[in-house]
XYZ file of N, CA, C and O in Angstrom:
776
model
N 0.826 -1.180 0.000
C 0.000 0.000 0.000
C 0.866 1.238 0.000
O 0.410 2.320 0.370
N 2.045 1.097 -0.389
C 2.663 2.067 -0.221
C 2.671 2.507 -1.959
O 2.514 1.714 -2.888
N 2.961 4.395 -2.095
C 2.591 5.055 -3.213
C 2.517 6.327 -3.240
O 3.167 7.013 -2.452
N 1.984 6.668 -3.844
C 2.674 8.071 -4.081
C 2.055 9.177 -3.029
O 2.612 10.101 -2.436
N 0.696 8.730 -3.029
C -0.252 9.760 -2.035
C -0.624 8.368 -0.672
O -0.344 7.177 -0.809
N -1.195 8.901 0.357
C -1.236 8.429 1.661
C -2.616 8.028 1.188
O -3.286 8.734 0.434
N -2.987 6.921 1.645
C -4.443 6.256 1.039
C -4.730 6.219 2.886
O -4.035 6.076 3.891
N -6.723 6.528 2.441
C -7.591 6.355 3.648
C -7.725 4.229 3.931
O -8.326 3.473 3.168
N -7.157 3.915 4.890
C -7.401 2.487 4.721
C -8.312 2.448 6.340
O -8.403 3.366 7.155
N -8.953 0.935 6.426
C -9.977 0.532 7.102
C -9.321 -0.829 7.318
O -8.764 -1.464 6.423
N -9.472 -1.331 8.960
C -8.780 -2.588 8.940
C -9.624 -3.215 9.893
O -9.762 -2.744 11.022
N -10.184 -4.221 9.521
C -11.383 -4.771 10.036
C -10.934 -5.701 10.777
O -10.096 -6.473 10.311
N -11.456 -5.854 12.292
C -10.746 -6.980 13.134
C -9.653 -5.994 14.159
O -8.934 -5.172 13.591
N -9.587 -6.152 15.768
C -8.358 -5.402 16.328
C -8.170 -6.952 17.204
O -8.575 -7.076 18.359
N -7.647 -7.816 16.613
C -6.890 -9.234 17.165
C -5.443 -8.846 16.842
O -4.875 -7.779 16.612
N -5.163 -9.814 16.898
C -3.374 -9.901 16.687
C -2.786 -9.138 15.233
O -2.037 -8.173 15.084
N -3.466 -10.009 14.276
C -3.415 -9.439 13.175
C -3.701 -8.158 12.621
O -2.903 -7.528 11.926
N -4.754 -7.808 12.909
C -5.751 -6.358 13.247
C -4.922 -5.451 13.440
O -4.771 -4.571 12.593
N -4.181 -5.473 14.642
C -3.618 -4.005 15.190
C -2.133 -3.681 14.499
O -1.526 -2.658 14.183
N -1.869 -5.199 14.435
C -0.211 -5.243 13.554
C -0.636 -4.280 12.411
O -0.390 -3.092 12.619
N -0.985 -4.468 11.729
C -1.452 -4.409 10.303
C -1.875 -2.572 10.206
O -1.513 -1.704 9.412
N -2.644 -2.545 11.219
C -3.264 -1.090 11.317
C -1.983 -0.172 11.408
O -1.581 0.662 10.596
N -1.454 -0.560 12.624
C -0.205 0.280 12.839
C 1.173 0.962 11.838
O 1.676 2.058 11.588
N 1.416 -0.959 11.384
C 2.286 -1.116 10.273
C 1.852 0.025 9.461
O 2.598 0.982 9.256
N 0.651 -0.056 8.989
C 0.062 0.939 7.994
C 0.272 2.194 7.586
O 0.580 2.689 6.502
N -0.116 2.929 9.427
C -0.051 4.019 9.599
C 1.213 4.558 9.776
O 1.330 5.784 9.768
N 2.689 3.464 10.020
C 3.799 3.779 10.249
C 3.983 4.658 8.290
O 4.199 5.827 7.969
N 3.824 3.737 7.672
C 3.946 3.930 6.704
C 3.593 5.295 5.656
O 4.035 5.627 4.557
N 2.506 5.926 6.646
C 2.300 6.956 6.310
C 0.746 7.284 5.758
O 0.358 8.375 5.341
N -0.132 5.901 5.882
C -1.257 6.461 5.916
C -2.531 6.129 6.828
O -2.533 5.342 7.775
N -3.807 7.014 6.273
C -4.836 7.431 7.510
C -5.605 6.388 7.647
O -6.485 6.245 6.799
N -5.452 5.094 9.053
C -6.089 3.849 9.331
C -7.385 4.390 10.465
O -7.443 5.374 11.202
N -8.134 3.509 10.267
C -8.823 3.177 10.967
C -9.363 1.601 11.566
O -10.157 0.808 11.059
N -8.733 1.540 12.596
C -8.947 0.430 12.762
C -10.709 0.097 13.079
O -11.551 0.988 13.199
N -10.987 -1.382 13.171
C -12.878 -1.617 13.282
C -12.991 -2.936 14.052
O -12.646 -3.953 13.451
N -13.436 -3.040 15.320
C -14.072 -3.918 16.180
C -15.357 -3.779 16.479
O -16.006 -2.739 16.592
N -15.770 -5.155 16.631
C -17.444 -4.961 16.894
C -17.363 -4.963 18.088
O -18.428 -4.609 18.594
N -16.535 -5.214 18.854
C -16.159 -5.711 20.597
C -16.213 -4.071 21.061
O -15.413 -3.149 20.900
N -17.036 -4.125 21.463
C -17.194 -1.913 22.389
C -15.932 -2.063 23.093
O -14.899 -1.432 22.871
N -16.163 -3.137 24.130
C -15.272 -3.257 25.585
C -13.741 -3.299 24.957
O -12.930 -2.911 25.798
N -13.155 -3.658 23.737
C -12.089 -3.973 23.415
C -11.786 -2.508 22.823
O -10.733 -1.892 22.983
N -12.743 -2.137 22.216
C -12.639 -1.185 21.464
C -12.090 0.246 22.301
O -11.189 1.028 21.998
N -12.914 0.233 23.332
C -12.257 1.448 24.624
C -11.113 1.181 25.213
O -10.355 2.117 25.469
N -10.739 -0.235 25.567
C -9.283 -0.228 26.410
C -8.325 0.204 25.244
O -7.382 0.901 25.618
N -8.395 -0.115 23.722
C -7.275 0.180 22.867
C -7.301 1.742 22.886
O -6.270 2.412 22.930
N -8.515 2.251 22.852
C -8.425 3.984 23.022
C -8.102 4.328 23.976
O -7.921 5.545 23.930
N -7.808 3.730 25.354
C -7.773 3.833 26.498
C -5.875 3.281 26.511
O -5.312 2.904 27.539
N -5.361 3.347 25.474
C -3.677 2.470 25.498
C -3.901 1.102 25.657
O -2.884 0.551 25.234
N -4.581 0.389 25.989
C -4.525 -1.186 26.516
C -4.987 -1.314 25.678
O -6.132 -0.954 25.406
N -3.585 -2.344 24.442
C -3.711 -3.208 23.933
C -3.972 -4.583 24.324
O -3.342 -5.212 25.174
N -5.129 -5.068 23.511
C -5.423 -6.701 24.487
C -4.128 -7.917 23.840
O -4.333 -9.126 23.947
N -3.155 -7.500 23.350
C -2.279 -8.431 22.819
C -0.791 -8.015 23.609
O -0.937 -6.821 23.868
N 0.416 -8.398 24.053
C 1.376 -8.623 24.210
C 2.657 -8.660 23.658
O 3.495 -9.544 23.836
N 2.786 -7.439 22.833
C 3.732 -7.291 22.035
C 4.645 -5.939 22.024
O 4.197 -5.039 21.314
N 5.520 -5.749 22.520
C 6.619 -4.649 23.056
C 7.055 -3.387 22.021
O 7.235 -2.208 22.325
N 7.143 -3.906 20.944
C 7.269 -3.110 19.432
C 5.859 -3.131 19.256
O 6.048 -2.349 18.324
N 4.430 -3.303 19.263
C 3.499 -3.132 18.544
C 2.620 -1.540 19.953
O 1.792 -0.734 19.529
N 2.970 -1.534 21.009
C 2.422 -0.470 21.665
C 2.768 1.010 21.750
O 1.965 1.944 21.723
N 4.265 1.082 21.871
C 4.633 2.387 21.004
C 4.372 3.077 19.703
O 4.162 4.268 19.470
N 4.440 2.001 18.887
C 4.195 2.064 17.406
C 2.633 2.530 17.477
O 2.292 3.467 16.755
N 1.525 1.804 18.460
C 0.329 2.418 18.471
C 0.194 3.301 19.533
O -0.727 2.765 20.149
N 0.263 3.529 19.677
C 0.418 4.766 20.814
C 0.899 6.055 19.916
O 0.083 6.905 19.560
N 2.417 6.135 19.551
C 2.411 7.224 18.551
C 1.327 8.044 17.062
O 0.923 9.115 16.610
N 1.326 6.817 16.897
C 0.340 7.260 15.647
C -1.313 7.383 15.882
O -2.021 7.698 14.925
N -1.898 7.120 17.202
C -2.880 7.086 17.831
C -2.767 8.502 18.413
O -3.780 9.143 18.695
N -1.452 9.016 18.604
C -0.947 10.725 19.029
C -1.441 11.904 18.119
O -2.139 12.911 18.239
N -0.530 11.088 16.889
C -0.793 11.702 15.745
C -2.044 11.614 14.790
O -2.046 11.887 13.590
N -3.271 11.113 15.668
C -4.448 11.023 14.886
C -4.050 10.674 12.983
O -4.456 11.398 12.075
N -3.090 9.269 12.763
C -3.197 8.622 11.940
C -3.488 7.537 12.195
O -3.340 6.754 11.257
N -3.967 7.007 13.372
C -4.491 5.845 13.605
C -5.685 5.937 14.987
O -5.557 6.288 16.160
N -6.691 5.508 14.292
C -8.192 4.995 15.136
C -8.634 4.393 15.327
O -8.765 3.819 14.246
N -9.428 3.566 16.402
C -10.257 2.636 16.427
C -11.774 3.231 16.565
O -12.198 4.315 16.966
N -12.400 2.070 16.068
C -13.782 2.707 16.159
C -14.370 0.978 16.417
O -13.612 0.014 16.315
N -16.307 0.828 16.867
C -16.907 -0.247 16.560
C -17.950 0.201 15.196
O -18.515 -0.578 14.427
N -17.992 1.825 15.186
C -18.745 1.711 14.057
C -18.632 1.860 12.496
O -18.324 2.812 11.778
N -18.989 0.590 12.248
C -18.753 0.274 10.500
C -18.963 1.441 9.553
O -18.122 1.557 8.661
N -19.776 2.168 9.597
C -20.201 3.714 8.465
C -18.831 4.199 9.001
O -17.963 3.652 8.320
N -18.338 4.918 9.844
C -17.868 5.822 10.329
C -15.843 4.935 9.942
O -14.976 5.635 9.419
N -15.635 3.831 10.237
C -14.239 3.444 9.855
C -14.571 3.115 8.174
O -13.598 3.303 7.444
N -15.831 2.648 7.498
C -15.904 2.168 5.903
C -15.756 3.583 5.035
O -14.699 3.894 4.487
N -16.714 4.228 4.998
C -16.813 5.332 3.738
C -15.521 6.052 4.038
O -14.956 6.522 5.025
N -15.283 5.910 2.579
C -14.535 6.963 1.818
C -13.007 6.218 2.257
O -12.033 6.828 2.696
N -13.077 5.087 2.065
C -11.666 4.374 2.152
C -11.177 3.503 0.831
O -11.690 2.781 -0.024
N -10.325 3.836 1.063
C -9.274 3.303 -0.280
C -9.723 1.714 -0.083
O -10.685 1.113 -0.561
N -8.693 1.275 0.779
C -8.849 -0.117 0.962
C -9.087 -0.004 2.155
O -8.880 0.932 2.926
N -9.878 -1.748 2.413
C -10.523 -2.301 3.638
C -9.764 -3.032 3.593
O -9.638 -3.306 2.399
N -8.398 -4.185 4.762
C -7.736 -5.164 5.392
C -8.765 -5.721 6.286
O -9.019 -5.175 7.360
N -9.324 -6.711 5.913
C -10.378 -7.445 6.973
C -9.477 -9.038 7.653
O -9.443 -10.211 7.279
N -8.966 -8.409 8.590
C -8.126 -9.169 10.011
C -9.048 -9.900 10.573
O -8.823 -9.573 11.739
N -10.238 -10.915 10.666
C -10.689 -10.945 11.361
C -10.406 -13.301 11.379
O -9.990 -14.030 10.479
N -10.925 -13.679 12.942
C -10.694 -14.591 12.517
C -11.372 -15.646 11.984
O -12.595 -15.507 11.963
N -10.679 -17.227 11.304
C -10.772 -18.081 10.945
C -11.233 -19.268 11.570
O -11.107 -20.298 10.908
N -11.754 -19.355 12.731
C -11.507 -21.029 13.527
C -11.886 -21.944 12.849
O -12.682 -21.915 11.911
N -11.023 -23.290 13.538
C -11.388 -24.280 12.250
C -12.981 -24.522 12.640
O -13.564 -23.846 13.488
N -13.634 -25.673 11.829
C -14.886 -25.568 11.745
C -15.252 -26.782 12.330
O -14.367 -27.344 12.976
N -16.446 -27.369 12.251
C -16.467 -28.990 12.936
C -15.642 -29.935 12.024
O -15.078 -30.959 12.409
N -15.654 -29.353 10.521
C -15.196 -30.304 9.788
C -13.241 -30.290 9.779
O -12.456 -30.886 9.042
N -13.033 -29.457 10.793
C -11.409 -29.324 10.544
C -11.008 -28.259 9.323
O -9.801 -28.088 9.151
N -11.777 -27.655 8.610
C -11.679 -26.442 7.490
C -12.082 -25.347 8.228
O -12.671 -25.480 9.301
N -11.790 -24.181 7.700
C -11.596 -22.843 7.847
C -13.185 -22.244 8.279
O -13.954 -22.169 7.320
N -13.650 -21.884 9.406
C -14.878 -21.534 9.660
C -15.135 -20.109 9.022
O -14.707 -19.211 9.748
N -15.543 -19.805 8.209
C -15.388 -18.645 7.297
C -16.868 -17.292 8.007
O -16.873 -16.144 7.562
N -17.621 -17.618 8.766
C -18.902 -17.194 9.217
C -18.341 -15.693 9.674
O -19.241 -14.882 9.454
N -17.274 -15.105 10.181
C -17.177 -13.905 10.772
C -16.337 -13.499 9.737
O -16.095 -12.310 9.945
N -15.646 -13.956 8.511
C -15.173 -13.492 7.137
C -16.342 -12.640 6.647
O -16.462 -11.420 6.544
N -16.961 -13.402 6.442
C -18.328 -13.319 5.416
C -19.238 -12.140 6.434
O -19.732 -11.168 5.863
N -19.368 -12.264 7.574
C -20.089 -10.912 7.975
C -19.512 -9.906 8.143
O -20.156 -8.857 8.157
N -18.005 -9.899 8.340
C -17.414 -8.650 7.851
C -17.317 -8.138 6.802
O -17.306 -6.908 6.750
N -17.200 -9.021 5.467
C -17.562 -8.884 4.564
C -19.108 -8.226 3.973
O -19.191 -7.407 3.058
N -20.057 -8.698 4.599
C -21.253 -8.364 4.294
C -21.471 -6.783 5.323
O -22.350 -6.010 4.940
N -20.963 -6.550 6.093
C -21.072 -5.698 7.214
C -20.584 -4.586 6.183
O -21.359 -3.709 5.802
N -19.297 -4.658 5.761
C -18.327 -3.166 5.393
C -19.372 -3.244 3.704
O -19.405 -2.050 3.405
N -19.991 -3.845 2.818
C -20.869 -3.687 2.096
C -22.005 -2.905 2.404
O -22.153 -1.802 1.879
N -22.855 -3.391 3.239
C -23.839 -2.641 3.861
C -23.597 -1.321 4.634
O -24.466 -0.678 5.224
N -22.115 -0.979 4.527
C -22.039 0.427 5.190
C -20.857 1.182 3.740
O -20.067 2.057 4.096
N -20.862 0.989 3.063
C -20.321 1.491 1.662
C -21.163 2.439 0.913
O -22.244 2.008 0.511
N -20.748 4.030 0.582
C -21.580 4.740 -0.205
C -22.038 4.113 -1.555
O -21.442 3.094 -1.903
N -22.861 4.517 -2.224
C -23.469 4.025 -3.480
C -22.241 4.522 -4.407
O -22.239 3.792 -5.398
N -21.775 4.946 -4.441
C -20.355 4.774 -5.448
C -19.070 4.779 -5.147
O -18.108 5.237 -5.763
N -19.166 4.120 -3.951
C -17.622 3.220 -3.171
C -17.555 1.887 -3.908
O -18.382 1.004 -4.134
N -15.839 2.126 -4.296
C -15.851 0.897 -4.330
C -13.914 0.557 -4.380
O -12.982 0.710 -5.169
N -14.137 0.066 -3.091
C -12.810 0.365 -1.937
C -12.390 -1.503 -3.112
O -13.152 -2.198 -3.784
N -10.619 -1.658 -2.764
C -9.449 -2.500 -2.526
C -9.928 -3.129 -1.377
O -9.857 -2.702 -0.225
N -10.668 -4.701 -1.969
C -11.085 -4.826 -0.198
C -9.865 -5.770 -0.184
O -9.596 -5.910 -1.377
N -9.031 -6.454 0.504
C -8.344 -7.235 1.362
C -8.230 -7.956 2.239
O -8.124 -7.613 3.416
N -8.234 -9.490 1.666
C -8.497 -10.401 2.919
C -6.418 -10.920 3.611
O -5.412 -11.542 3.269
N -6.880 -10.231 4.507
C -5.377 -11.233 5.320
C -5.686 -12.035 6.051
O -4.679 -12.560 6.527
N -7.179 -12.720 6.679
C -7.465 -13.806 7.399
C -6.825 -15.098 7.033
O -6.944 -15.519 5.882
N -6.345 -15.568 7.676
C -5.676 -16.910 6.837
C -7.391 -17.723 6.366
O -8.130 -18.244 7.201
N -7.642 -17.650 5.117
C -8.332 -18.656 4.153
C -8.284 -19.326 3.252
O -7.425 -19.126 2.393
N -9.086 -20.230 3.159
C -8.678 -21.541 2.077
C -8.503 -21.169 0.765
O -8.569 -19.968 0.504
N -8.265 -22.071 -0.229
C -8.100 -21.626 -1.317
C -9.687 -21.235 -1.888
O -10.468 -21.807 -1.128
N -10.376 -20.546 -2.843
C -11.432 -20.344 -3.473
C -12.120 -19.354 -2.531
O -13.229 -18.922 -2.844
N -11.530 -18.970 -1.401
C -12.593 -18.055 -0.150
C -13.139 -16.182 -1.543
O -14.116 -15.444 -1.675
N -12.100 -16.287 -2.017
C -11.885 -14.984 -3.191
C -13.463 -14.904 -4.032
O -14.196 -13.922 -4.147
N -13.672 -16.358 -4.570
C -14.328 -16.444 -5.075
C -16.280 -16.544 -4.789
O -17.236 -16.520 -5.564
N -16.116 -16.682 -2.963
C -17.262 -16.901 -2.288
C -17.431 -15.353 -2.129
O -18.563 -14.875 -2.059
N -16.059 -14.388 -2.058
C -16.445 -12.803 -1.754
C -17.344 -12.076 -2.728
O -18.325 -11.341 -2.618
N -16.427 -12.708 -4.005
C -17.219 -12.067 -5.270
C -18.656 -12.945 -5.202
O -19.468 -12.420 -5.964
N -19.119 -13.927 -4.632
C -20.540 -14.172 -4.897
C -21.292 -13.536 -3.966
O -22.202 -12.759 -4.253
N -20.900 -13.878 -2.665
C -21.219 -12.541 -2.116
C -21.569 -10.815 -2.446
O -22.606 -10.224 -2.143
N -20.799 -10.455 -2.896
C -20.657 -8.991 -3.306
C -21.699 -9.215 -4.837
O -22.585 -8.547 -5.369
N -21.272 -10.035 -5.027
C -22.889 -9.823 -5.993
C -24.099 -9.628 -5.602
O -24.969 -8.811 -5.905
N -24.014 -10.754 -4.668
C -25.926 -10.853 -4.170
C -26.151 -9.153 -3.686
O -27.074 -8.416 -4.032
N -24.993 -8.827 -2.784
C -25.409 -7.626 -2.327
C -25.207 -6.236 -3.107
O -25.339 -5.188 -2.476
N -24.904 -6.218 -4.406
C -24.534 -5.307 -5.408
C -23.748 -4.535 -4.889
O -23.932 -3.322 -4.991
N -22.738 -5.022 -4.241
C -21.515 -4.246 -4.271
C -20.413 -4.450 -4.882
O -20.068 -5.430 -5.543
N -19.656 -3.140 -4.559
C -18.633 -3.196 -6.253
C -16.939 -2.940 -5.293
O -16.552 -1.874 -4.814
N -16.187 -4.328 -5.255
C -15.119 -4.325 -4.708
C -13.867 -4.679 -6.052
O -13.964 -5.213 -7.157
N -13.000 -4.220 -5.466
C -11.793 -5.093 -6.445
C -11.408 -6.320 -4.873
O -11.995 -6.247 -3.794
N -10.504 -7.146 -5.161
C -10.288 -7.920 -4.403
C -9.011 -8.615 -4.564
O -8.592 -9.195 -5.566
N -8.361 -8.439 -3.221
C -7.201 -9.252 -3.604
C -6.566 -9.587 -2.091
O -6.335 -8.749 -1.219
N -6.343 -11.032 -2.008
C -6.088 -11.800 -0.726
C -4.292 -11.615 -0.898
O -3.474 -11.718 -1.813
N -4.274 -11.259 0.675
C -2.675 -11.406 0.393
C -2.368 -12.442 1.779
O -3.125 -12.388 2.748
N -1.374 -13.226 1.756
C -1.165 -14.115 2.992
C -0.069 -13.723 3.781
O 0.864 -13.730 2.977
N 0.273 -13.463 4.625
C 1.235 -13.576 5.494
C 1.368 -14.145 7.097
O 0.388 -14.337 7.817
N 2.286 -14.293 7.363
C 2.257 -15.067 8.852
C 3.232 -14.457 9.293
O 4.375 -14.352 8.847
N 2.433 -13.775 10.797
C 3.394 -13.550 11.418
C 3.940 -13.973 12.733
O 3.147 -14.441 13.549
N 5.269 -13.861 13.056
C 5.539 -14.618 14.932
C 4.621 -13.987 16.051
O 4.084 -12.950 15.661
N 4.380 -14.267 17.041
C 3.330 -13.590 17.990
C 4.976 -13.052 18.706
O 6.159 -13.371 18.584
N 4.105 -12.007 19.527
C 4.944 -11.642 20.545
C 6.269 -10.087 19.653
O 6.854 -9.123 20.148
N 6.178 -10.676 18.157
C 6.861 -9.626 17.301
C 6.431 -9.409 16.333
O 7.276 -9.208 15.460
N 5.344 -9.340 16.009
C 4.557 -9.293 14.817
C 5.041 -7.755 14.061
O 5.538 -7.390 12.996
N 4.502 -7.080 15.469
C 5.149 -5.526 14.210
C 6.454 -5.544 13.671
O 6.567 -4.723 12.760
N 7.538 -6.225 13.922
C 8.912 -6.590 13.801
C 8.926 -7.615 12.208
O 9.556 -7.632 11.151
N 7.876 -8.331 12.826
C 7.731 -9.462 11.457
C 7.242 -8.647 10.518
O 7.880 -8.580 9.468
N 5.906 -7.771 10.673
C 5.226 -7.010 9.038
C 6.264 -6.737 8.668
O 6.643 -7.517 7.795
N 7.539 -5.332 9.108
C 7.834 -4.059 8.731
C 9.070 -5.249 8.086
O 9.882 -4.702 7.340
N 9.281 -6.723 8.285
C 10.311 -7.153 7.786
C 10.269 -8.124 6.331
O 11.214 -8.702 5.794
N 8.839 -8.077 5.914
C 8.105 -9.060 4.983
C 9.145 -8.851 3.605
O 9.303 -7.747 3.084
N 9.793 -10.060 3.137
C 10.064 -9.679 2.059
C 9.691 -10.040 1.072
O 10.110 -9.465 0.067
N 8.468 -11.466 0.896
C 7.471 -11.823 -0.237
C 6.050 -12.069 0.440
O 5.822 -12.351 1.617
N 5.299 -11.916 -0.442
C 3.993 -12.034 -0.079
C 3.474 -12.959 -0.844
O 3.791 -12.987 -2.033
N 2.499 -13.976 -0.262
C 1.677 -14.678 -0.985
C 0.713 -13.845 -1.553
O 0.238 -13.139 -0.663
N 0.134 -13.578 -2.818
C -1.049 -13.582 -3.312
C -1.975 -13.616 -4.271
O -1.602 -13.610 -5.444
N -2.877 -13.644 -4.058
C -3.721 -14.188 -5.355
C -5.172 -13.340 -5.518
O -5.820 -13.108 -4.497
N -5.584 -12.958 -6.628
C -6.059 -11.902 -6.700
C -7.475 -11.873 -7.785
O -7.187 -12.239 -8.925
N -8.915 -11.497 -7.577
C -9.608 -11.727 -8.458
C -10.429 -10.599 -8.731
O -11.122 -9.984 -7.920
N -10.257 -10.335 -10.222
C -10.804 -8.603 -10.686
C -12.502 -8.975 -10.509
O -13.256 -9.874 -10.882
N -12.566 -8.162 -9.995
C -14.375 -8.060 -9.291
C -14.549 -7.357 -10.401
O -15.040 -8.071 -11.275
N -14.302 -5.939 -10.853
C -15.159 -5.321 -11.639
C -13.822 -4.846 -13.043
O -13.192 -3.789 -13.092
N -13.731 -6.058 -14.055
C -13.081 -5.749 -14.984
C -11.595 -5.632 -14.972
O -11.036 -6.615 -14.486
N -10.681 -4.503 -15.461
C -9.672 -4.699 -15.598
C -9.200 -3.715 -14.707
O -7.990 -3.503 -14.620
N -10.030 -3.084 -14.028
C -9.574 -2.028 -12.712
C -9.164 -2.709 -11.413
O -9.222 -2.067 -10.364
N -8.734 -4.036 -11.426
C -7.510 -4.554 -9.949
C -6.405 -4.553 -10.862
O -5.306 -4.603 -10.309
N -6.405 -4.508 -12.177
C -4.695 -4.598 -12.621
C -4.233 -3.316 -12.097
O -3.219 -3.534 -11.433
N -4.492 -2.230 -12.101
C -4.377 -0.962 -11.644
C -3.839 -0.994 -10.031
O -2.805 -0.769 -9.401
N -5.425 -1.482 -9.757
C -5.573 -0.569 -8.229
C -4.473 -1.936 -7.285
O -3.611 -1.895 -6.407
N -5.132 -2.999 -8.084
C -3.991 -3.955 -7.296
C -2.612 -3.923 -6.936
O -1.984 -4.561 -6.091
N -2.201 -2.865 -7.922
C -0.670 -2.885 -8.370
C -0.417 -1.361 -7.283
O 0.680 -0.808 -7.214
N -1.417 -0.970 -6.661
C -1.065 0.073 -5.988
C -1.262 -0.179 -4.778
O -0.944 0.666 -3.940
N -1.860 -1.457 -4.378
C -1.622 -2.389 -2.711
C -0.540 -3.117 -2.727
O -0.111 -3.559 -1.661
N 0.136 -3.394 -3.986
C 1.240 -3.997 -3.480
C 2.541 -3.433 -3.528
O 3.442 -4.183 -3.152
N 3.004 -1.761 -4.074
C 3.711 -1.233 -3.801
C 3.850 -0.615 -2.676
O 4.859 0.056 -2.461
């Protein structure tokens, strides 16, 4: 996501992944908002208490939480409109069947849709660890609900305990990528991954 101008991004989920990601972001130079549905989680992070354990990831939020380039919010209108890209952090548990329980994907997914202006149409981003074809359940999704995303999953893993240490150190990324509306992710895609 890095480029020429500072993009408005939205990062759905404040778990492990969530806040790394938000921060990383905003280190980088642009305007995050992070998004929990959790109120109670949502005030201790505005409140400095991070609910995760990581020594490099609380300064890093703390500063840019100074510098009003980084926010948390629980409400979806208010972290969605008028954002470049959405990073939806949120998690995966496995399911009864031992596969990827996808149910809080898909309502975040359906959630940041239902709070999207009528001519938004944000870089959404899945970093949840998901199975292969999850890309393709977004775009059926985003149909039923006539919304208009580009889409592109990127994977990474990071160590607990140093995660902000691990993003800012990534030197390949998994990903795989599916044009929702035409030939506009060759573009916009190519401007999430610089």
């Amino acid at each position: 996501v890095q480029g020429s101008r500072p993009q408005k991004i939205c990062v759905v989920g404040a778990g492990y992944m969530g806040l790394t990601v938000a921060a990383c972001l905003a280190k980088l130079g642009h305007d995050v908002t992070c998004l929990d549905v959790n109120v109670q989680k949502v005030a201790d992070i505005k409140a400095g208490r991070l609910p995760i354990s990581d020594p490099s990831l609380k300064p890093l939020w703390r500063h840019h939480q100074r510098r009003s380039t980084l926010r948390i919010t629980a409400d979806y209108p208010e972290a969605v409109r008028g954002s470049d890209s959405i990073f939806v952090c949120v998690g995966t548990p496995p399911g009864r069947d031992g596969g990827a329980d996808l149910r809080y994907l898909m309502s975040a997914v359906t959630s940041v849709m239902e709070s999207l202006g009528p001519e938004e149409s944000p870089i959404l981003v899945i970093k949840s660890t998901v199975p292969a074809g999850t890309a393709a359940q977004v775009a059926a999704l985003s149909a039923t609900q006539l919304a208009a995303f580009d889409d592109v999953d990127i994977a990474t893993f990071a160590t607990e305990d140093i995660a902000a240490i691990s993003y800012k150190a990534i030197k390949s990324l998994s990903i795989g990528a599916l044009a929702l509306l035409g030939d506009r992710l060759d573009v916009r895609g190519q401007q999430v991954l610089r």
